[in-house]
Amino acid sequence: MNFMQLFGRKSKSSTIAKQRLKLVITQDRFDVDEQLVTRLTHDLAEVLAKYFEFSMNSVQMSLKKAQDGNSYILVADFPYKKATKHPSIKG
Amino acid sequence: MGKVIVVTSGKGGVGKTTSTANLGTALALIGKTVAVVDADVGLRNLDVVMGLESRIIYTSMDVIEKQCELQKALVRDRRVEGLMLLAASQKNDKDDIQPEQMKSICQRLTVNYDFVLVDSPAGIERGFQNAAAGAEEAIIVTTPDVSAIRDADRIIGLLQNARVEPINLVLNRFSPDLVKSGNMLDKSDVLDILNIELLGIIPEDEAVIASTNRGIPLVHSTSSSAAQAYMRIARRLSGQQIPIPDLHAKNFFSGIMEWFSRKR
Ligand SMILES: Nc1ncnc2c1ncn2[C@@H]1O[C@H](COP(=O)(O)OP(=O)(O)OP(=O)(O)O)[C@@H](O)[C@H]1O
Ligand SMILES: [Mg+2]
């Protein structure tokens, strides 16, 4: 929970509902244990953090149905603030 | 040959039976022949919602056990031409029926009826599987709340795997006032998440409860907004191109108009 959420104007409950739904449905669609999305997000963040600066609070993962209705598209939103100064790939 | 449409939801109590009764009646009112089938074995309700409970003699179980011919087990709704009900057994259990047996009943009904609407029980287990077994198409009923939408998404996945197509959405108990105040998901939010075609929106309406109390489906009178919404859905199901109107929140003026027109 960030500063704005704690002390700013309260978000609409419908907006919160939509965010929460997107997350649970993504987990349901993966059809695996609930922690998978959390672990995947964490692992992706670890890699991306080498190149970009972003806040973990703003990260969103979702699984959308593809047009054909049979496959899914994994969408990972990592809104970044700026590129990390000295990107380096650790060995 | 008619088509078999399963009315289902995942979550309980979201309006499957209400929708089956009203869409069945509405389709008959616009001249279609309809058989509504209660697949909620052990917890049947379609008969009482339609006001036909006192006339049930045979059920789908009797047809399966060959105690009775299919045509004889159907109860005619005397208020409208072309509407029949096949009741579920109240003594039996959902596991007493095989999906293949329900499928066969539905297919036989399509010979004489334009529409076979199957009222599914809640859940994703055997009862739902029986209800969906004979279905070519599905209507998903959901309310705009988190748990109903989540369950609807599970059901949609199962139906897609079973190659049921199209799967259309009825958004029930919708309240424009709650959307406006930020406390209910809007139509676009629900469609964005579930990603299926919208068939119609039924407002939250006291008339639904009153009509269930009386055992007279809402659509027999077109005075309520929920009845009008069901009539539009029936027309869409029968192939007519009917736009889906946006439901608007009450403003000062419409609030006053409603107050004056209210039955007292
Ligand atoms: N649009 C509506 N406005 C107000 N009340 C409604 C509306 N739709 C349904 N209800 C009420 O919600 C309750 C549940 O409806 P219904 O029995 O149709 O749901 P269901 O999905 O068939 O439930 P179950 O899963 O138990 O079979 C009923 O009391 C009904 O009157
Ligand atoms: Mg029901």
Coordinates of C-alpha atoms and ligand atoms in Angstrom, one line a residue:
Chain A
M1 CA 0.0 0.0 0.0
N2 CA 1.5 3.3 -1.0
F3 CA 1.2 6.8 0.6
M4 CA -1.7 7.9 -1.6
Q5 CA -3.7 4.9 -0.9
L6 CA -3.2 5.3 2.9
F7 CA -3.7 9.0 3.2
G8 CA -5.1 10.3 -0.1
R9 CA -8.7 10.2 -1.2
K10 CA -10.1 6.7 -0.8
S11 CA -10.2 4.8 -4.1
K12 CA -13.7 3.8 -5.4
S13 CA -14.6 0.4 -4.2
S14 CA -15.5 -0.6 -7.8
T15 CA -11.9 0.3 -8.9
I16 CA -10.5 -1.9 -6.2
A17 CA -12.9 -4.7 -7.1
K18 CA -11.7 -4.6 -10.7
Q19 CA -8.0 -4.8 -9.7
R20 CA -8.6 -7.6 -7.3
L21 CA -10.7 -9.5 -9.8
K22 CA -8.0 -9.2 -12.5
L23 CA -5.5 -10.8 -10.1
V24 CA -7.6 -13.7 -8.9
I25 CA -8.8 -14.5 -12.4
T26 CA -5.3 -14.5 -13.7
Q27 CA -4.4 -17.0 -11.0
D28 CA -7.5 -19.1 -11.8
R29 CA -6.7 -19.1 -15.5
F30 CA -3.1 -20.3 -14.8
D31 CA -4.8 -23.2 -13.1
V32 CA -1.8 -23.8 -10.8
D33 CA -1.1 -23.0 -7.2
E34 CA -1.8 -19.4 -6.2
Q35 CA 1.8 -18.6 -5.4
L36 CA 2.9 -19.0 -9.0
V37 CA 1.9 -15.5 -10.1
T38 CA 3.5 -14.0 -7.0
R39 CA 6.8 -15.9 -7.6
L40 CA 6.8 -15.1 -11.3
T41 CA 6.3 -11.4 -10.6
H42 CA 9.1 -11.5 -8.1
D43 CA 11.5 -13.3 -10.5
L44 CA 10.7 -11.0 -13.4
A45 CA 11.1 -7.9 -11.1
E46 CA 14.5 -9.2 -10.1
V47 CA 15.7 -9.3 -13.7
L48 CA 14.0 -6.1 -14.8
A49 CA 15.4 -4.2 -11.8
K50 CA 18.8 -4.5 -13.3
Y51 CA 17.7 -2.2 -16.2
F52 CA 14.9 -0.1 -14.9
E53 CA 13.8 1.6 -11.8
F54 CA 10.2 0.9 -10.9
S55 CA 8.0 0.6 -7.8
M56 CA 6.8 -2.9 -7.0
N57 CA 3.4 -1.3 -6.0
S58 CA 2.6 -0.4 -9.6
V59 CA 3.4 -3.8 -11.0
Q60 CA 0.4 -5.6 -12.6
M61 CA 0.3 -9.1 -14.0
S62 CA -2.7 -10.4 -15.9
L63 CA -3.6 -13.2 -18.2
K64 CA -5.9 -12.2 -21.1
K65 CA -7.8 -14.5 -23.4
A66 CA -6.5 -14.4 -26.9
Q67 CA -8.9 -13.7 -29.8
D68 CA -9.1 -17.4 -30.7
G69 CA -10.4 -18.1 -27.2
N70 CA -8.1 -21.0 -26.7
S71 CA -4.8 -19.5 -25.7
Y72 CA -3.8 -16.8 -23.3
I73 CA -1.5 -13.8 -23.4
L74 CA 0.5 -13.0 -20.4
V75 CA 0.6 -9.2 -19.8
A76 CA 3.2 -7.9 -17.3
D77 CA 3.0 -4.1 -16.6
F78 CA 6.2 -2.7 -15.0
P79 CA 5.7 1.0 -15.3
Y80 CA 9.2 2.3 -15.0
K81 CA 10.4 5.6 -13.7
K82 CA 13.8 5.7 -15.4
A83 CA 16.5 3.4 -16.7
T84 CA 19.0 2.2 -14.1
K85 CA 22.3 4.2 -14.3
H86 CA 24.7 1.4 -15.0
P87 CA 22.9 -1.6 -16.3
S88 CA 25.0 -4.7 -15.9
I89 CA 24.3 -8.3 -16.2
K90 CA 25.5 -10.1 -13.2
G91 CA 27.2 -13.3 -13.9
Chain B
M1 CA -34.5 -28.3 -35.3
G2 CA -34.3 -26.1 -32.2
K3 CA -31.3 -25.3 -30.2
V4 CA -30.2 -26.1 -26.7
I5 CA -29.0 -23.3 -24.5
V6 CA -27.8 -23.8 -20.9
V7 CA -28.3 -21.0 -18.4
T8 CA -25.5 -21.2 -15.9
S9 CA -23.3 -19.2 -13.6
G10 CA -21.0 -21.0 -11.2
K11 CA -22.1 -19.0 -8.2
G12 CA -25.4 -19.7 -6.7
G13 CA -28.3 -17.2 -6.4
V14 CA -27.4 -14.9 -9.2
G15 CA -30.6 -15.3 -11.2
K16 CA -30.3 -18.4 -13.4
T17 CA -33.8 -19.7 -12.6
T18 CA -35.3 -16.2 -12.8
S19 CA -33.7 -15.8 -16.2
T20 CA -34.7 -19.2 -17.5
A21 CA -38.3 -18.6 -16.5
N22 CA -38.5 -15.2 -18.0
L23 CA -36.5 -15.9 -21.2
G24 CA -38.5 -19.0 -21.8
T25 CA -41.8 -17.1 -21.3
A26 CA -40.6 -14.1 -23.4
L27 CA -39.5 -16.4 -26.3
A28 CA -43.0 -18.0 -26.2
L29 CA -44.6 -14.6 -26.1
I30 CA -42.9 -13.6 -29.3
G31 CA -44.1 -16.8 -31.0
K32 CA -41.4 -19.3 -30.5
T33 CA -41.9 -22.9 -29.2
V34 CA -40.0 -23.4 -26.0
A35 CA -39.2 -26.2 -23.5
V36 CA -37.6 -25.1 -20.3
V37 CA -35.7 -27.9 -18.5
D38 CA -34.9 -27.8 -14.8
A39 CA -31.5 -29.5 -14.3
D40 CA -31.3 -28.7 -10.6
V41 CA -32.1 -32.2 -9.4
G42 CA -32.8 -32.3 -5.7
L43 CA -33.2 -28.5 -5.4
R44 CA -35.7 -27.8 -8.2
N45 CA -37.2 -24.3 -8.3
L46 CA -38.1 -23.5 -11.9
D47 CA -41.6 -25.0 -11.4
V48 CA -42.3 -22.6 -8.5
V49 CA -40.8 -19.5 -10.1
M50 CA -43.1 -20.3 -13.1
G51 CA -46.1 -21.0 -10.9
L52 CA -46.5 -24.6 -12.2
E53 CA -45.6 -26.5 -9.1
S54 CA -49.1 -27.9 -8.5
R55 CA -49.1 -29.5 -11.9
I56 CA -45.9 -31.6 -11.9
I57 CA -46.7 -35.3 -12.2
Y58 CA -43.6 -36.6 -13.9
T59 CA -39.9 -35.5 -14.0
S60 CA -36.9 -36.0 -16.1
M61 CA -36.0 -38.9 -13.8
D62 CA -39.2 -40.7 -14.8
V63 CA -38.3 -40.2 -18.5
I64 CA -34.8 -41.6 -17.9
E65 CA -36.2 -44.6 -16.0
K66 CA -38.7 -45.1 -18.8
Q67 CA -41.6 -44.7 -16.4
C68 CA -43.1 -42.1 -18.8
E69 CA -42.8 -40.8 -22.3
L70 CA -40.9 -37.5 -22.7
Q71 CA -43.9 -35.7 -24.3
K72 CA -46.1 -36.8 -21.4
A73 CA -43.7 -35.5 -18.7
L74 CA -43.9 -32.0 -20.1
V75 CA -46.2 -29.5 -18.3
R76 CA -47.9 -27.0 -20.5
D77 CA -47.9 -23.4 -19.4
R78 CA -51.5 -22.4 -20.0
R79 CA -50.8 -18.6 -20.0
V80 CA -48.9 -18.6 -23.2
E81 CA -48.9 -20.7 -26.4
G82 CA -45.9 -23.0 -27.0
L83 CA -44.3 -23.1 -23.5
M84 CA -43.5 -26.4 -21.8
L85 CA -41.7 -27.3 -18.6
L86 CA -39.7 -30.4 -17.8
A87 CA -39.3 -30.6 -14.0
A88 CA -36.4 -32.1 -12.1
S89 CA -36.8 -34.8 -9.6
Q90 CA -36.8 -33.6 -6.0
K91 CA -36.2 -37.0 -4.5
N92 CA -33.1 -37.8 -6.4
D93 CA -29.5 -36.7 -6.4
K94 CA -27.5 -35.0 -9.1
D95 CA -25.4 -38.1 -9.4
D96 CA -28.4 -40.3 -10.2
I97 CA -28.3 -38.8 -13.8
Q98 CA -25.6 -39.2 -16.4
P99 CA -24.6 -36.4 -18.7
E100 CA -25.5 -38.6 -21.7
Q101 CA -29.0 -39.1 -20.4
M102 CA -29.6 -35.3 -20.1
K103 CA -28.0 -34.9 -23.5
S104 CA -30.4 -37.3 -25.1
I105 CA -33.5 -35.6 -23.5
C106 CA -32.4 -32.2 -24.8
Q107 CA -31.7 -33.5 -28.2
R108 CA -35.2 -35.1 -28.4
L109 CA -36.8 -31.9 -27.3
T110 CA -35.1 -30.0 -30.2
V111 CA -37.3 -31.9 -32.6
N112 CA -40.4 -30.1 -31.5
Y113 CA -39.2 -26.9 -29.9
D114 CA -37.3 -23.9 -31.3
F115 CA -35.6 -23.3 -28.0
V116 CA -34.6 -25.7 -25.2
L117 CA -33.5 -23.7 -22.2
V118 CA -31.7 -25.6 -19.4
D119 CA -31.7 -24.1 -15.9
S120 CA -28.3 -25.2 -14.4
P121 CA -27.6 -25.7 -10.7
A122 CA -24.8 -23.6 -9.2
G123 CA -21.3 -25.2 -9.0
I124 CA -18.9 -26.8 -11.5
E125 CA -19.6 -30.4 -10.5
R126 CA -21.9 -33.1 -11.8
G127 CA -25.1 -31.0 -11.8
F128 CA -23.5 -28.4 -14.0
Q129 CA -22.0 -31.0 -16.2
N130 CA -25.4 -32.7 -16.7
A131 CA -27.0 -29.3 -17.5
A132 CA -24.3 -28.4 -20.0
A133 CA -24.1 -31.9 -21.6
G134 CA -26.6 -31.3 -24.4
A135 CA -26.0 -27.6 -24.8
E136 CA -24.7 -26.0 -28.1
E137 CA -24.8 -22.5 -26.6
A138 CA -24.7 -21.0 -23.2
I139 CA -26.0 -18.0 -21.3
I140 CA -23.8 -17.0 -18.4
V141 CA -25.7 -15.1 -15.7
T142 CA -23.7 -13.0 -13.3
T143 CA -24.1 -10.1 -10.9
P144 CA -21.6 -7.3 -10.9
D145 CA -19.7 -8.5 -7.8
V146 CA -16.3 -10.0 -7.4
S147 CA -17.2 -13.6 -6.4
A148 CA -19.9 -14.0 -9.1
I149 CA -17.6 -12.7 -11.8
R150 CA -14.7 -14.9 -10.7
D151 CA -17.0 -18.0 -10.7
A152 CA -18.4 -17.0 -14.1
D153 CA -14.9 -16.9 -15.5
R154 CA -14.3 -20.5 -14.3
I155 CA -17.5 -21.7 -16.0
I156 CA -16.6 -19.9 -19.2
G157 CA -13.3 -21.7 -19.3
L158 CA -15.0 -25.1 -18.8
L159 CA -17.6 -24.4 -21.5
Q160 CA -15.0 -23.2 -24.0
N161 CA -13.1 -26.4 -23.4
A162 CA -16.3 -28.3 -24.1
R163 CA -16.7 -26.3 -27.4
V164 CA -19.9 -24.6 -26.4
E165 CA -20.3 -21.6 -28.6
P166 CA -21.4 -18.8 -28.4
I167 CA -21.3 -18.1 -24.7
N168 CA -23.2 -14.9 -24.0
L169 CA -23.5 -12.8 -20.9
V170 CA -26.6 -11.6 -19.0
L171 CA -25.5 -9.1 -16.4
N172 CA -28.2 -9.3 -13.6
R173 CA -29.1 -7.1 -10.6
F174 CA -27.3 -4.1 -12.2
S175 CA -27.7 -0.8 -10.4
P176 CA -26.7 2.4 -12.3
D177 CA -26.9 4.3 -9.1
L178 CA -24.3 2.1 -7.4
V179 CA -22.1 2.4 -10.5
K180 CA -22.4 6.2 -10.3
S181 CA -21.4 6.3 -6.7
G182 CA -18.4 4.1 -7.5
N183 CA -19.6 1.1 -5.6
M184 CA -20.4 -1.3 -8.5
L185 CA -18.4 -2.5 -11.4
D186 CA -19.7 -1.1 -14.7
K187 CA -20.8 -3.0 -17.7
S188 CA -17.4 -2.3 -19.4
D189 CA -15.4 -3.5 -16.5
V190 CA -17.3 -6.9 -16.4
L191 CA -16.9 -7.3 -20.2
D192 CA -13.3 -6.3 -20.1
I193 CA -12.6 -9.1 -17.5
L194 CA -14.8 -11.9 -18.9
N195 CA -14.3 -11.1 -22.6
I196 CA -17.5 -12.6 -23.9
E197 CA -20.4 -11.0 -25.8
L198 CA -23.1 -9.2 -23.8
L199 CA -26.7 -10.4 -24.4
G200 CA -28.4 -7.9 -22.0
I201 CA -28.5 -6.1 -18.7
I202 CA -31.2 -6.8 -16.1
P203 CA -31.6 -4.0 -13.5
E204 CA -32.0 -4.7 -9.8
D205 CA -35.8 -4.6 -9.6
E206 CA -38.3 -5.3 -6.8
A207 CA -40.7 -6.5 -9.4
V208 CA -38.6 -9.7 -9.7
I209 CA -39.3 -10.7 -6.1
A210 CA -43.0 -9.8 -6.4
S211 CA -43.3 -11.9 -9.6
T212 CA -41.6 -14.9 -7.9
N213 CA -44.0 -14.5 -4.9
R214 CA -46.9 -14.8 -7.3
G215 CA -45.5 -17.4 -9.5
I216 CA -46.1 -15.3 -12.6
P217 CA -43.0 -14.6 -14.7
L218 CA -42.3 -10.9 -14.9
V219 CA -42.5 -10.7 -18.7
H220 CA -46.3 -11.3 -18.6
S221 CA -46.5 -7.6 -17.9
T222 CA -44.1 -5.2 -19.6
S223 CA -44.4 -2.5 -16.9
S224 CA -41.1 -3.3 -15.1
S225 CA -37.7 -2.4 -16.5
A226 CA -36.5 -5.9 -15.8
A227 CA -39.4 -7.3 -17.9
Q228 CA -38.5 -5.0 -20.8
A229 CA -34.8 -6.1 -20.5
Y230 CA -35.8 -9.8 -20.7
M231 CA -38.1 -9.1 -23.7
R232 CA -35.2 -7.5 -25.5
I233 CA -32.9 -10.4 -24.8
A234 CA -35.5 -12.8 -26.1
R235 CA -35.7 -10.9 -29.3
R236 CA -31.9 -11.0 -29.6
L237 CA -31.9 -14.7 -29.0
S238 CA -34.5 -15.1 -31.8
G239 CA -32.1 -13.3 -34.2
Q240 CA -33.4 -9.8 -34.2
Q241 CA -30.9 -6.9 -34.0
I242 CA -31.9 -5.0 -30.9
P243 CA -29.5 -2.5 -29.4
I244 CA -28.6 -2.8 -25.7
P245 CA -29.6 0.5 -24.0
D246 CA -27.4 1.9 -21.3
L247 CA -29.1 2.0 -18.0
H248 CA -28.8 5.4 -16.4
A249 CA -28.6 6.5 -12.8
K250 CA -31.5 8.4 -11.4
N251 CA -31.3 12.1 -11.6
F252 CA -33.5 14.6 -9.8
F253 CA -36.1 14.7 -12.6
S254 CA -36.4 10.9 -13.1
G255 CA -36.6 10.4 -9.4
I256 CA -39.6 12.7 -9.2
M257 CA -41.3 11.0 -12.2
E258 CA -40.8 7.6 -10.6
W259 CA -42.3 8.9 -7.4
F260 CA -45.4 10.0 -9.2
S261 CA -45.8 6.9 -11.3
R262 CA -45.3 4.5 -8.4
K263 CA -48.2 2.2 -7.6
R264 CA -49.6 2.9 -4.2
Ligands
LIG1 N1 -32.9 -8.5 -11.2 C1 -33.2 -8.8 -9.9 N2 -33.6 -7.9 -9.0 C2 -34.0 -8.3 -7.8 N3 -33.9 -9.5 -7.3 C3 -33.5 -10.5 -8.1 C4 -33.1 -10.2 -9.5 N4 -32.7 -11.4 -10.0 C5 -32.8 -12.3 -9.1 N5 -33.3 -11.8 -7.9 C6 -33.6 -12.6 -6.7 O1 -32.4 -13.3 -6.4 C7 -32.8 -14.6 -5.8 C8 -32.0 -15.7 -6.5 O2 -32.6 -15.8 -7.8 P1 -32.6 -17.2 -8.6 O3 -33.3 -18.2 -7.8 O4 -33.1 -16.9 -10.0 O5 -31.0 -17.5 -8.7 P2 -30.3 -18.9 -9.1 O6 -29.1 -18.5 -9.8 O7 -31.3 -19.7 -9.9 O8 -30.1 -19.5 -7.7 P3 -29.5 -21.1 -7.4 O9 -28.1 -21.0 -7.7 O10 -29.8 -21.3 -6.0 O11 -30.3 -22.0 -8.4 C9 -34.3 -14.7 -5.9 O12 -34.8 -14.3 -4.6 C10 -34.7 -13.6 -6.9 O13 -35.9 -13.1 -6.7
MG2 MG -31.8 -21.8 -9.6

